[in-house]
PDB file of C-alpha atoms in Angstrom:
ATOM      1  CA  MET G   1       9.759 -38.468  51.251  1.00  0.00           C
ATOM      2  CA  PRO G   2       5.967 -38.856  51.725  1.00  0.00           C
ATOM      3  CA  SER G   3       4.790 -38.581  55.319  1.00  0.00           C
ATOM      4  CA  GLN G   4       3.102 -41.451  57.142  1.00  0.00           C
ATOM      5  CA  LYS G   5      -0.242 -39.702  56.777  1.00  0.00           C
ATOM      6  CA  LYS G   6       0.193 -39.453  53.001  1.00  0.00           C
ATOM      7  CA  ILE G   7       1.212 -43.104  52.755  1.00  0.00           C
ATOM      8  CA  ILE G   8      -1.886 -44.212  54.680  1.00  0.00           C
ATOM      9  CA  PHE G   9      -4.072 -41.943  52.555  1.00  0.00           C
ATOM     10  CA  SER G  10      -2.537 -43.386  49.369  1.00  0.00           C
ATOM     11  CA  ILE G  11      -3.222 -46.964  50.499  1.00  0.00           C
ATOM     12  CA  LEU G  12      -6.824 -46.153  51.432  1.00  0.00           C
ATOM     13  CA  SER G  13      -7.435 -44.259  48.183  1.00  0.00           C
ATOM     14  CA  LEU G  14      -5.983 -47.150  46.169  1.00  0.00           C
ATOM     15  CA  ALA G  15      -8.267 -49.587  47.989  1.00  0.00           C
ATOM     16  CA  LEU G  16     -11.248 -47.327  47.305  1.00  0.00           C
ATOM     17  CA  GLY G  17     -10.328 -47.220  43.627  1.00  0.00           C
ATOM     18  CA  PHE G  18     -10.316 -51.013  43.387  1.00  0.00           C
ATOM     19  CA  VAL G  19     -13.669 -51.140  45.174  1.00  0.00           C
ATOM     20  CA  LEU G  20     -15.108 -48.729  42.607  1.00  0.00           C
ATOM     21  CA  LEU G  21     -13.724 -50.874  39.789  1.00  0.00           C
ATOM     22  CA  TRP G  22     -15.312 -53.966  41.321  1.00  0.00           C
ATOM     23  CA  LEU G  23     -18.661 -52.184  41.685  1.00  0.00           C
ATOM     24  CA  THR G  24     -18.468 -51.013  38.078  1.00  0.00           C
ATOM     25  CA  LEU G  25     -17.964 -54.554  36.823  1.00  0.00           C
ATOM     26  CA  ARG G  26     -20.539 -55.916  39.261  1.00  0.00           C
ATOM     27  CA  PHE G  27     -23.397 -53.661  38.176  1.00  0.00           C
ATOM     28  CA  THR G  28     -22.611 -53.629  34.455  1.00  0.00           C
ATOM     29  CA  GLU G  29     -22.285 -57.419  34.377  1.00  0.00           C
ATOM     30  CA  VAL G  30     -19.045 -57.163  32.402  1.00  0.00           C
ATOM     31  CA  GLU G  31     -16.638 -59.930  33.340  1.00  0.00           C
ATOM     32  CA  PHE G  32     -12.992 -59.119  33.963  1.00  0.00           C
ATOM     33  CA  THR G  33     -12.110 -62.027  31.677  1.00  0.00           C
ATOM     34  CA  GLU G  34     -13.811 -60.132  28.834  1.00  0.00           C
ATOM     35  CA  ILE G  35     -11.516 -57.172  29.447  1.00  0.00           C
ATOM     36  CA  ILE G  36      -8.461 -59.435  29.433  1.00  0.00           C
ATOM     37  CA  ALA G  37      -9.695 -61.036  26.208  1.00  0.00           C
ATOM     38  CA  SER G  38     -10.135 -57.610  24.600  1.00  0.00           C
ATOM     39  CA  PHE G  39      -6.552 -56.796  25.571  1.00  0.00           C
ATOM     40  CA  TYR G  40      -5.242 -59.895  23.785  1.00  0.00           C
ATOM     41  CA  ASN G  41      -7.431 -59.132  20.767  1.00  0.00           C
ATOM     42  CA  LEU G  42      -5.993 -55.648  20.243  1.00  0.00           C
ATOM     43  CA  ASN G  43      -4.567 -54.924  16.818  1.00  0.00           C
ATOM     44  CA  PRO G  44      -0.787 -55.055  17.417  1.00  0.00           C
ATOM     45  CA  TRP G  45       0.072 -52.236  15.002  1.00  0.00           C
ATOM     46  CA  TYR G  46      -2.447 -49.804  16.437  1.00  0.00           C
ATOM     47  CA  THR G  47      -1.481 -50.877  19.953  1.00  0.00           C
ATOM     48  CA  ALA G  48       2.144 -50.050  19.192  1.00  0.00           C
ATOM     49  CA  LEU G  49       1.014 -46.684  17.828  1.00  0.00           C
ATOM     50  CA  ALA G  50      -0.973 -46.013  21.013  1.00  0.00           C
ATOM     51  CA  ILE G  51       2.057 -46.846  23.163  1.00  0.00           C
ATOM     52  CA  ALA G  52       4.257 -44.624  20.984  1.00  0.00           C
ATOM     53  CA  SER G  53       1.737 -41.781  21.378  1.00  0.00           C
ATOM     54  CA  LEU G  54       1.799 -42.178  25.151  1.00  0.00           C
ATOM     55  CA  ILE G  55       5.594 -42.192  25.271  1.00  0.00           C
ATOM     56  CA  LEU G  56       5.634 -39.024  23.142  1.00  0.00           C
ATOM     57  CA  HIS G  57       3.097 -37.556  25.558  1.00  0.00           C
ATOM     58  CA  PHE G  58       5.520 -38.318  28.408  1.00  0.00           C
ATOM     59  CA  TRP G  59       8.358 -36.798  26.392  1.00  0.00           C
ATOM     60  CA  PHE G  60       6.537 -33.509  25.806  1.00  0.00           C
ATOM     61  CA  THR G  61       5.513 -33.421  29.474  1.00  0.00           C
ATOM     62  CA  ALA G  62       9.178 -33.778  30.418  1.00  0.00           C
ATOM     63  CA  TYR G  63      10.231 -31.229  27.799  1.00  0.00           C
ATOM     64  CA  LYS G  64       7.815 -28.667  29.244  1.00  0.00           C
ATOM     65  CA  TRP G  65       9.121 -29.259  32.763  1.00  0.00           C
ATOM     66  CA  ASN G  66      12.685 -29.013  31.445  1.00  0.00           C
ATOM     67  CA  LEU G  67      11.941 -25.656  29.816  1.00  0.00           C
ATOM     68  CA  VAL G  68      10.539 -24.166  33.019  1.00  0.00           C
ATOM     69  CA  THR G  69      13.277 -25.494  35.299  1.00  0.00           C
ATOM     70  CA  HIS G  70      16.080 -24.478  32.941  1.00  0.00           C
ATOM     71  CA  LYS G  71      14.595 -20.990  32.668  1.00  0.00           C
ATOM     72  CA  LEU G  72      14.762 -20.634  36.450  1.00  0.00           C
ATOM     73  CA  THR G  73      18.151 -22.297  36.967  1.00  0.00           C
ATOM     74  CA  PRO G  74      20.171 -22.072  33.717  1.00  0.00           C
ATOM     75  CA  GLU G  75      23.409 -22.707  35.593  1.00  0.00           C
ATOM     76  CA  ARG G  76      22.260 -26.202  36.643  1.00  0.00           C
ATOM     77  CA  GLN G  77      20.977 -27.572  33.369  1.00  0.00           C
ATOM     78  CA  GLN G  78      20.119 -31.264  33.112  1.00  0.00           C
ATOM     79  CA  SER G  79      19.548 -33.343  29.997  1.00  0.00           C
ATOM     80  CA  GLN G  80      16.124 -34.027  28.520  1.00  0.00           C
ATOM     81  CA  GLY G  81      16.632 -37.666  29.499  1.00  0.00           C
ATOM     82  CA  PHE G  82      16.802 -36.646  33.167  1.00  0.00           C
ATOM     83  CA  TYR G  83      13.376 -34.983  33.040  1.00  0.00           C
ATOM     84  CA  PHE G  84      11.971 -37.747  30.837  1.00  0.00           C
ATOM     85  CA  PHE G  85      12.999 -40.385  33.381  1.00  0.00           C
ATOM     86  CA  TYR G  86      11.461 -38.613  36.376  1.00  0.00           C
ATOM     87  CA  THR G  87       8.326 -37.692  34.431  1.00  0.00           C
ATOM     88  CA  THR G  88       7.802 -41.329  33.468  1.00  0.00           C
ATOM     89  CA  LEU G  89       8.524 -42.442  37.028  1.00  0.00           C
ATOM     90  CA  GLY G  90       5.989 -39.922  38.297  1.00  0.00           C
ATOM     91  CA  ALA G  91       3.426 -41.060  35.723  1.00  0.00           C
ATOM     92  CA  LEU G  92       3.795 -44.647  36.914  1.00  0.00           C
ATOM     93  CA  SER G  93       3.691 -43.760  40.626  1.00  0.00           C
ATOM     94  CA  MET G  94       0.568 -41.684  39.984  1.00  0.00           C
ATOM     95  CA  GLN G  95      -1.276 -44.910  39.159  1.00  0.00           C
ATOM     96  CA  PHE G  96      -0.856 -46.077  42.754  1.00  0.00           C
ATOM     97  CA  MET G  97      -1.221 -42.843  44.727  1.00  0.00           C
ATOM     98  CA  PRO G  98      -3.110 -39.570  44.214  1.00  0.00           C
ATOM     99  CA  GLN G  99      -1.554 -37.318  41.590  1.00  0.00           C
ATOM    100  CA  TYR G 100      -0.430 -34.556  43.929  1.00  0.00           C
ATOM    101  CA  ILE G 101       1.327 -37.116  46.110  1.00  0.00           C
ATOM    102  CA  GLY G 102       2.714 -39.152  43.212  1.00  0.00           C
ATOM    103  CA  MET G 103       3.722 -36.901  40.307  1.00  0.00           C
ATOM    104  CA  VAL G 104       4.409 -33.740  42.315  1.00  0.00           C
ATOM    105  CA  ALA G 105       6.337 -35.642  44.995  1.00  0.00           C
ATOM    106  CA  VAL G 106       8.560 -37.225  42.340  1.00  0.00           C
ATOM    107  CA  GLN G 107       9.184 -33.848  40.699  1.00  0.00           C
ATOM    108  CA  ASN G 108      10.112 -32.209  44.007  1.00  0.00           C
ATOM    109  CA  LEU G 109      12.278 -35.183  44.962  1.00  0.00           C
ATOM    110  CA  ALA G 110      14.170 -35.010  41.662  1.00  0.00           C
ATOM    111  CA  LEU G 111      14.881 -31.290  42.031  1.00  0.00           C
ATOM    112  CA  ARG G 112      16.008 -31.599  45.649  1.00  0.00           C
ATOM    113  CA  LEU G 113      17.928 -34.859  45.282  1.00  0.00           C
ATOM    114  CA  HIS G 114      20.028 -33.491  42.442  1.00  0.00           C
ATOM    115  CA  LYS G 115      20.204 -29.983  43.974  1.00  0.00           C
ATOM    116  CA  ILE G 116      18.937 -28.376  40.803  1.00  0.00           C
ATOM    117  CA  SER G 117      17.094 -25.436  42.356  1.00  0.00           C
ATOM    118  CA  SER G 118      16.273 -23.648  45.582  1.00  0.00           C
ATOM    119  CA  PHE G 119      12.969 -24.263  47.325  1.00  0.00           C
ATOM    120  CA  SER G 120      11.216 -21.199  45.903  1.00  0.00           C
ATOM    121  CA  ARG G 121      12.361 -21.764  42.331  1.00  0.00           C
ATOM    122  CA  GLY G 122      11.771 -25.496  42.497  1.00  0.00           C
ATOM    123  CA  PHE G 123       8.318 -24.866  43.898  1.00  0.00           C
ATOM    124  CA  LEU G 124       7.533 -22.380  41.130  1.00  0.00           C
ATOM    125  CA  SER G 125       8.717 -24.753  38.400  1.00  0.00           C
ATOM    126  CA  VAL G 126       6.439 -27.519  39.707  1.00  0.00           C
ATOM    127  CA  ILE G 127       3.257 -25.448  40.088  1.00  0.00           C
ATOM    128  CA  TYR G 128       3.880 -23.681  36.761  1.00  0.00           C
ATOM    129  CA  ASP G 129       4.371 -27.051  35.079  1.00  0.00           C
ATOM    130  CA  GLN G 130       1.230 -28.502  36.678  1.00  0.00           C
ATOM    131  CA  PHE G 131      -0.752 -25.407  35.705  1.00  0.00           C
ATOM    132  CA  PHE G 132      -0.024 -25.962  32.014  1.00  0.00           C
ATOM    133  CA  ASN G 133      -0.862 -29.661  32.380  1.00  0.00           C
ATOM    134  CA  PHE G 134      -4.469 -28.745  33.164  1.00  0.00           C
ATOM    135  CA  LEU G 135      -4.772 -25.531  31.160  1.00  0.00           C
ATOM    136  CA  ILE G 136      -5.771 -27.188  27.879  1.00  0.00           C
ATOM    137  CA  PRO G 137      -8.587 -29.393  29.280  1.00  0.00           C
ATOM    138  CA  VAL G 138      -9.867 -26.355  31.224  1.00  0.00           C
ATOM    139  CA  LEU G 139     -10.061 -24.354  28.002  1.00  0.00           C
ATOM    140  CA  LEU G 140     -11.828 -27.184  26.168  1.00  0.00           C
ATOM    141  CA  PHE G 141     -14.236 -28.016  28.990  1.00  0.00           C
ATOM    142  CA  PRO G 142     -17.164 -25.626  28.181  1.00  0.00           C
ATOM    143  CA  ALA G 143     -17.479 -26.626  24.518  1.00  0.00           C
ATOM    144  CA  SER G 144     -16.974 -30.294  25.435  1.00  0.00           C
ATOM    145  CA  VAL G 145     -19.786 -30.314  28.003  1.00  0.00           C
ATOM    146  CA  LEU G 146     -22.200 -28.528  25.670  1.00  0.00           C
ATOM    147  CA  PHE G 147     -21.444 -30.939  22.820  1.00  0.00           C
ATOM    148  CA  VAL G 148     -21.578 -34.102  24.932  1.00  0.00           C
ATOM    149  CA  LEU G 149     -24.925 -33.054  26.420  1.00  0.00           C
ATOM    150  CA  GLY G 150     -26.276 -32.273  22.952  1.00  0.00           C
ATOM    151  CA  TYR G 151     -26.717 -28.510  23.345  1.00  0.00           C
ATOM    152  CA  ILE G 152     -24.485 -27.609  20.389  1.00  0.00           C
ATOM    153  CA  PRO G 153     -23.720 -29.452  17.120  1.00  0.00           C
ATOM    154  CA  LEU G 154     -20.315 -30.802  16.194  1.00  0.00           C
ATOM    155  CA  SER G 155     -19.467 -27.908  13.859  1.00  0.00           C
ATOM    156  CA  ILE G 156     -19.986 -25.292  16.573  1.00  0.00           C
ATOM    157  CA  ALA G 157     -18.078 -27.399  19.119  1.00  0.00           C
ATOM    158  CA  VAL G 158     -15.073 -27.663  16.788  1.00  0.00           C
ATOM    159  CA  PHE G 159     -15.240 -23.949  15.972  1.00  0.00           C
ATOM    160  CA  ALA G 160     -15.527 -22.976  19.651  1.00  0.00           C
ATOM    161  CA  THR G 161     -12.626 -25.224  20.631  1.00  0.00           C
ATOM    162  CA  THR G 162     -10.373 -23.861  17.891  1.00  0.00           C
ATOM    163  CA  THR G 163     -11.327 -20.274  18.728  1.00  0.00           C
ATOM    164  CA  VAL G 164     -10.634 -20.724  22.442  1.00  0.00           C
ATOM    165  CA  VAL G 165      -7.197 -22.256  21.839  1.00  0.00           C
ATOM    166  CA  ILE G 166      -6.160 -19.541  19.369  1.00  0.00           C
ATOM    167  CA  GLY G 167      -7.721 -16.820  21.531  1.00  0.00           C
ATOM    168  CA  THR G 168      -5.715 -18.023  24.527  1.00  0.00           C
ATOM    169  CA  HIS G 169      -2.554 -17.386  22.524  1.00  0.00           C
ATOM    170  CA  PHE G 170      -3.433 -13.679  22.300  1.00  0.00           C
ATOM    171  CA  ILE G 171      -4.638 -13.497  25.911  1.00  0.00           C
ATOM    172  CA  ILE G 172      -1.305 -14.847  27.132  1.00  0.00           C
ATOM    173  CA  LYS G 173       0.490 -12.460  24.787  1.00  0.00           C
ATOM    174  CA  LYS G 174      -1.198  -9.457  26.398  1.00  0.00           C
ATOM    175  CA  TRP G 175      -1.703 -10.435  30.050  1.00  0.00           C
ATOM    176  CA  TYR G 176       0.859 -13.164  30.753  1.00  0.00           C
ATOM    177  CA  LYS G 177       2.362 -11.379  33.790  1.00  0.00           C
ATOM    178  CA  SER G 178      -1.023 -10.953  35.446  1.00  0.00           C
ATOM    179  CA  LEU G 179      -1.865 -14.600  34.780  1.00  0.00           C
ATOM    180  CA  ILE G 180       1.343 -15.823  36.416  1.00  0.00           C
ATOM    181  CA  GLN G 181       0.828 -13.607  39.468  1.00  0.00           C
ATOM    182  CA  LEU G 182      -2.774 -14.789  39.758  1.00  0.00           C
ATOM    183  CA  LEU G 183      -1.624 -18.409  39.607  1.00  0.00           C
ATOM    184  CA  ILE G 184       0.866 -17.915  42.430  1.00  0.00           C
ATOM    185  CA  LYS G 185      -1.577 -15.996  44.637  1.00  0.00           C
ATOM    186  CA  GLY G 186      -4.244 -18.625  44.037  1.00  0.00           C
ATOM    187  CA  TYR G 187      -1.990 -21.292  45.493  1.00  0.00           C
ATOM    188  CA  PHE G 188      -1.556 -19.419  48.747  1.00  0.00           C
ATOM    189  CA  LEU G 189      -5.309 -18.996  49.172  1.00  0.00           C
ATOM    190  CA  ILE G 190      -5.495 -22.706  49.959  1.00  0.00           C
ATOM    191  CA  LYS G 191      -2.142 -23.013  51.719  1.00  0.00           C
ATOM    192  CA  LYS G 192      -2.599 -23.920  55.391  1.00  0.00           C
ATOM    193  CA  ASN G 193       0.699 -22.657  56.813  1.00  0.00           C
ATOM    194  CA  LYS G 194       0.074 -18.903  56.695  1.00  0.00           C
ATOM    195  CA  SER G 195       3.127 -18.021  58.785  1.00  0.00           C
ATOM    196  CA  GLN G 196       5.384 -18.624  55.789  1.00  0.00           C
ATOM    197  CA  GLU G 197       2.920 -17.437  53.180  1.00  0.00           C
ATOM    198  CA  GLN G 198       4.082 -13.841  52.809  1.00  0.00           C
ATOM    199  CA  SER G 199       7.813 -14.540  52.635  1.00  0.00           C
ATOM    200  CA  GLU G 200       7.403 -17.451  50.201  1.00  0.00           C
ATOM    201  CA  SER G 201       4.939 -15.536  48.052  1.00  0.00           C
ATOM    202  CA  GLU G 202       7.285 -12.571  47.740  1.00  0.00           C
ATOM    203  CA  ALA G 203      10.241 -14.816  46.932  1.00  0.00           C
ATOM    204  CA  ILE G 204       8.325 -16.701  44.268  1.00  0.00           C
ATOM    205  CA  THR G 205       6.566 -13.701  42.747  1.00  0.00           C
ATOM    206  CA  THR G 206       9.908 -12.026  42.045  1.00  0.00           C
ATOM    207  CA  GLU G 207      10.729 -14.924  39.727  1.00  0.00           C
ATOM    208  CA  TYR G 208       7.827 -14.425  37.327  1.00  0.00           C
ATOM    209  CA  SER G 209       9.783 -11.831  35.353  1.00  0.00           C
ATOM    210  CA  LEU G 210      12.025 -14.654  34.136  1.00  0.00           C
ATOM    211  CA  PHE G 211       9.134 -16.014  32.062  1.00  0.00           C
ATOM    212  CA  GLY G 212       8.995 -13.716  29.063  1.00  0.00           C
ATOM    213  CA  LYS G 213       6.077 -13.321  26.706  1.00  0.00           C
ATOM    214  CA  LYS G 214       7.554 -15.463  23.937  1.00  0.00           C
ATOM    215  CA  PHE G 215       8.591 -18.159  26.386  1.00  0.00           C
ATOM    216  CA  THR G 216       5.106 -18.391  27.932  1.00  0.00           C
ATOM    217  CA  ILE G 217       3.446 -18.581  24.519  1.00  0.00           C
ATOM    218  CA  TYR G 218       5.920 -21.249  23.409  1.00  0.00           C
ATOM    219  CA  LEU G 219       5.168 -23.215  26.579  1.00  0.00           C
ATOM    220  CA  PHE G 220       1.459 -22.958  25.811  1.00  0.00           C
ATOM    221  CA  TRP G 221       1.878 -24.501  22.352  1.00  0.00           C
ATOM    222  CA  VAL G 222       4.102 -27.239  23.754  1.00  0.00           C
ATOM    223  CA  SER G 223       1.199 -28.017  26.100  1.00  0.00           C
ATOM    224  CA  VAL G 224      -1.206 -28.090  23.151  1.00  0.00           C
ATOM    225  CA  THR G 225       1.078 -30.544  21.320  1.00  0.00           C
ATOM    226  CA  ARG G 226       1.346 -32.679  24.458  1.00  0.00           C
ATOM    227  CA  TYR G 227      -2.443 -32.790  24.695  1.00  0.00           C
ATOM    228  CA  LEU G 228      -2.811 -33.737  21.026  1.00  0.00           C
ATOM    229  CA  PHE G 229      -0.749 -36.868  21.617  1.00  0.00           C
ATOM    230  CA  TRP G 230      -3.060 -37.684  24.535  1.00  0.00           C
ATOM    231  CA  LEU G 231      -6.060 -37.431  22.209  1.00  0.00           C
ATOM    232  CA  ILE G 232      -4.331 -39.541  19.544  1.00  0.00           C
ATOM    233  CA  ARG G 233      -3.714 -42.214  22.176  1.00  0.00           C
ATOM    234  CA  GLY G 234      -7.436 -42.466  22.957  1.00  0.00           C
ATOM    235  CA  VAL G 235      -8.510 -42.581  19.320  1.00  0.00           C
ATOM    236  CA  VAL G 236      -5.914 -45.217  18.416  1.00  0.00           C
ATOM    237  CA  ILE G 237      -6.892 -47.420  21.385  1.00  0.00           C
ATOM    238  CA  ALA G 238     -10.507 -47.355  20.193  1.00  0.00           C
ATOM    239  CA  VAL G 239      -9.405 -48.386  16.694  1.00  0.00           C
ATOM    240  CA  ALA G 240      -7.047 -51.062  18.050  1.00  0.00           C
ATOM    241  CA  GLY G 241      -9.856 -52.651  20.042  1.00  0.00           C
ATOM    242  CA  GLY G 242     -12.433 -52.347  17.282  1.00  0.00           C
ATOM    243  CA  PHE G 243     -14.787 -50.489  19.626  1.00  0.00           C
ATOM    244  CA  LYS G 244     -17.885 -48.773  18.277  1.00  0.00           C
ATOM    245  CA  ILE G 245     -16.831 -45.345  19.521  1.00  0.00           C
ATOM    246  CA  LYS G 246     -16.871 -42.265  17.315  1.00  0.00           C
ATOM    247  CA  LEU G 247     -13.810 -40.054  17.000  1.00  0.00           C
ATOM    248  CA  TRP G 248     -15.539 -36.921  18.254  1.00  0.00           C
ATOM    249  CA  ALA G 249     -16.910 -38.708  21.298  1.00  0.00           C
ATOM    250  CA  ILE G 250     -13.352 -39.405  22.462  1.00  0.00           C
ATOM    251  CA  VAL G 251     -12.115 -35.905  21.572  1.00  0.00           C
ATOM    252  CA  PHE G 252     -14.785 -34.097  23.586  1.00  0.00           C
ATOM    253  CA  ILE G 253     -15.144 -36.514  26.492  1.00  0.00           C
ATOM    254  CA  THR G 254     -11.398 -36.559  27.184  1.00  0.00           C
ATOM    255  CA  PRO G 255     -11.140 -33.023  28.680  1.00  0.00           C
ATOM    256  CA  ILE G 256     -14.116 -33.718  30.959  1.00  0.00           C
ATOM    257  CA  VAL G 257     -12.542 -36.907  32.277  1.00  0.00           C
ATOM    258  CA  GLN G 258      -9.159 -35.216  32.700  1.00  0.00           C
ATOM    259  CA  LEU G 259     -10.587 -32.347  34.710  1.00  0.00           C
ATOM    260  CA  ALA G 260     -12.269 -34.840  37.017  1.00  0.00           C
ATOM    261  CA  MET G 261      -8.751 -35.661  38.215  1.00  0.00           C
ATOM    262  CA  LEU G 262      -8.619 -32.234  39.878  1.00  0.00           C
ATOM    263  CA  LEU G 263     -11.268 -33.420  42.315  1.00  0.00           C
ATOM    264  CA  SER G 264     -10.164 -37.038  42.397  1.00  0.00           C
ATOM    265  CA  PHE G 265      -9.104 -38.688  45.636  1.00  0.00           C
ATOM    266  CA  THR G 266      -8.116 -42.025  44.079  1.00  0.00           C
ATOM    267  CA  PRO G 267      -4.870 -42.748  42.168  1.00  0.00           C
ATOM    268  CA  ALA G 268      -5.157 -41.413  38.596  1.00  0.00           C
ATOM    269  CA  ASN G 269      -8.919 -41.223  39.175  1.00  0.00           C
ATOM    270  CA  LEU G 270      -9.003 -45.020  39.604  1.00  0.00           C
ATOM    271  CA  GLY G 271     -12.566 -46.273  39.391  1.00  0.00           C
ATOM    272  CA  LEU G 272     -13.994 -42.797  38.864  1.00  0.00           C
ATOM    273  CA  MET G 273     -12.372 -42.492  35.436  1.00  0.00           C
ATOM    274  CA  GLU G 274     -13.917 -45.770  34.312  1.00  0.00           C
ATOM    275  CA  LEU G 275     -17.330 -44.673  35.605  1.00  0.00           C
ATOM    276  CA  SER G 276     -16.956 -41.320  33.836  1.00  0.00           C
ATOM    277  CA  TRP G 277     -16.195 -42.947  30.494  1.00  0.00           C
ATOM    278  CA  LEU G 278     -19.066 -45.383  30.956  1.00  0.00           C
ATOM    279  CA  GLY G 279     -21.606 -42.670  31.718  1.00  0.00           C
ATOM    280  CA  LEU G 280     -20.484 -40.214  29.050  1.00  0.00           C
ATOM    281  CA  LEU G 281     -20.092 -42.796  26.279  1.00  0.00           C
ATOM    282  CA  ARG G 282     -23.642 -43.971  26.933  1.00  0.00           C
ATOM    283  CA  LEU G 283     -24.769 -40.540  25.722  1.00  0.00           C
ATOM    284  CA  PHE G 284     -23.316 -41.547  22.343  1.00  0.00           C
ATOM    285  CA  GLN G 285     -25.106 -44.933  22.377  1.00  0.00           C
ATOM    286  CA  VAL G 286     -21.853 -46.837  22.890  1.00  0.00           C
ATOM    287  CA  PRO G 287     -22.454 -50.410  24.166  1.00  0.00           C
ATOM    288  CA  THR G 288     -21.674 -50.869  27.861  1.00  0.00           C
ATOM    289  CA  ALA G 289     -19.113 -53.602  27.213  1.00  0.00           C
ATOM    290  CA  ASP G 290     -17.234 -51.432  24.694  1.00  0.00           C
ATOM    291  CA  ALA G 291     -17.210 -48.453  27.061  1.00  0.00           C
ATOM    292  CA  ILE G 292     -15.897 -50.484  30.015  1.00  0.00           C
ATOM    293  CA  GLU G 293     -13.262 -52.311  27.975  1.00  0.00           C
ATOM    294  CA  PHE G 294     -12.119 -49.049  26.379  1.00  0.00           C
ATOM    295  CA  ALA G 295     -11.735 -47.366  29.782  1.00  0.00           C
ATOM    296  CA  PHE G 296      -9.814 -50.289  31.281  1.00  0.00           C
ATOM    297  CA  LEU G 297      -7.535 -50.615  28.259  1.00  0.00           C
ATOM    298  CA  GLN G 298      -6.590 -46.943  28.508  1.00  0.00           C
ATOM    299  CA  ARG G 299      -5.287 -47.554  32.016  1.00  0.00           C
ATOM    300  CA  PHE G 300      -3.558 -50.829  31.105  1.00  0.00           C
ATOM    301  CA  LEU G 301      -1.722 -49.286  28.151  1.00  0.00           C
ATOM    302  CA  TYR G 302      -0.769 -46.214  30.182  1.00  0.00           C
ATOM    303  CA  ILE G 303       0.946 -48.409  32.785  1.00  0.00           C
ATOM    304  CA  ILE G 304       2.547 -50.556  30.077  1.00  0.00           C
ATOM    305  CA  SER G 305       3.862 -47.477  28.237  1.00  0.00           C
ATOM    306  CA  ALA G 306       5.398 -46.029  31.404  1.00  0.00           C
ATOM    307  CA  ALA G 307       6.925 -49.415  32.245  1.00  0.00           C
ATOM    308  CA  ILE G 308       8.383 -49.755  28.727  1.00  0.00           C
ATOM    309  CA  ALA G 309       9.944 -46.294  28.946  1.00  0.00           C
ATOM    310  CA  LEU G 310      11.458 -47.055  32.363  1.00  0.00           C
ATOM    311  CA  LEU G 311      12.721 -50.405  31.074  1.00  0.00           C
ATOM    312  CA  GLY G 312      14.405 -48.535  28.244  1.00  0.00           C
ATOM    313  CA  PHE G 313      16.182 -46.303  30.751  1.00  0.00           C
ATOM    314  CA  PHE G 314      17.256 -49.373  32.712  1.00  0.00           C
ATOM    315  CA  LEU G 315      18.688 -51.059  29.606  1.00  0.00           C
ATOM    316  CA  ILE G 316      20.555 -47.898  28.656  1.00  0.00           C
ATOM    317  CA  TRP G 317      21.976 -47.726  32.177  1.00  0.00           C
ATOM    318  CA  LEU G 318      23.086 -51.376  31.938  1.00  0.00           C
ATOM    319  CA  CYS G 319      24.816 -50.742  28.627  1.00  0.00           C
ATOM    320  CA  GLU G 320      26.592 -47.694  29.995  1.00  0.00           C
ATOM    321  CA  ARG G 321      27.497 -49.498  33.214  1.00  0.00           C
ATOM    322  CA  PHE G 322      28.751 -52.832  31.915  1.00  0.00           C
ATOM    323  CA  PHE G 323      29.482 -52.410  28.215  1.00  0.00           C
ATOM    324  CA  LYS G 324      31.130 -49.034  28.128  1.00  0.00           C
ATOM    325  CA  LEU G 325      34.301 -49.199  26.066  1.00  0.00           C
ATOM    326  CA  LYS G 326      37.481 -48.567  27.944  1.00  0.00           C
ATOM    327  CA  PRO G 327      39.827 -45.946  26.466  1.00  0.00           C
ATOM    328  CA  VAL G 328      42.802 -47.341  24.567  1.00  0.00           C
ATOM    329  CA  LYS G 329      46.130 -46.403  26.118  1.00  0.00           C
ATOM    330  CA  ASN G 330      48.785 -44.977  23.821  1.00  0.00           C
ATOM    331  CA  LYS G 331      51.902 -47.087  23.677  1.00  0.00           C
TER     332      LYS G 331
END
C-alpha cells in the first residue's frame, strides 16, 4: 500500500495539475464550456474508434507485462484477462497520482497480492515492462524534435524514424544481454537504500538469462505495436473533433509529450501535457482553441476508455457471480 508520504505527495501533485490546467485556460482565454461543447460535438464513429484504439493499447500493454511475468514465473501463469484488468486499473489510477506511484504500485500490488512471483522476479518484471513502455518514444525523440523545430523535412524525419526502429531490432539481436544488465545497474544508481543494493542486484541480474534473444526482440515489436495504437488514438481524436491538426504533427509531437512524463511530478503529466501540446502545436500554426480542446479531449477519452474497460470486467464478474449455470444432477 502507498505510504502516507506518497499519498500526501499524490494529493499535492494532483492539486498542482489542476492549477496548471486553470492557468492554461486563464491565459489562453479558452472557456471550459467550449471544451465540453467540443466533447459533445465529437463524431461518434471516430470517437468509438479512438476508444477502441485505447483499449487495444491497454491490451497490448497487459500482454507485454504478461509475457515478461510468465517468462520469469511459468509455474504461476495467470490469464491475459488478469493482466488486462490490473493494467487498466493502473492506467486509471495514474490519472490521479504520479505514474510511478499509480501504475507501478498497482503492478507490484497485483503480483504480491496473488503471490505470482518473488520480490526479485516481480521487481524485474515491473522495471523491464516499464523500460519497454518508454523505449519507443526515446528512440523517436531525436527525429521528432528536429522535425518539430523545422531542422529536417518530413521525408528525412520519416526515414530516420523508420531506420532507428529497424536498427534497434538488430542492436537488440546482438547486444540484448548487455542492454538488460545496463538497465538493471542503472536502477541501482538512483536507489537510496544502498545496504540492500548488492544482494538485490545480484539476485536480479541472475534472472536476465531467462530473456532470450528471440523473446526480447518479440517484446520489442509488441511494444512497437502498442505504440502504434497510441498514435492511432491521437490521429482519430483529431479527426473526430474536426481539429485543424495535421497527421504528422501528432505523430512527431507524441513522443516528445510522452517523454515529458519521465520528468513529470503531476498525475499523467496533468497540466504539463496540455501546455506541451499547446506550445508544440503552435509551431504548426494550429489555432489555440483547437490545440487546447485536442489536449483535453485526449485526457477525457483516456479516462473514459479505462472506465469502460473496467466496467466490462465488472459486468463479466456479475454474470459469472449471479448467472452462472448450475450443473445438472444425473438422476
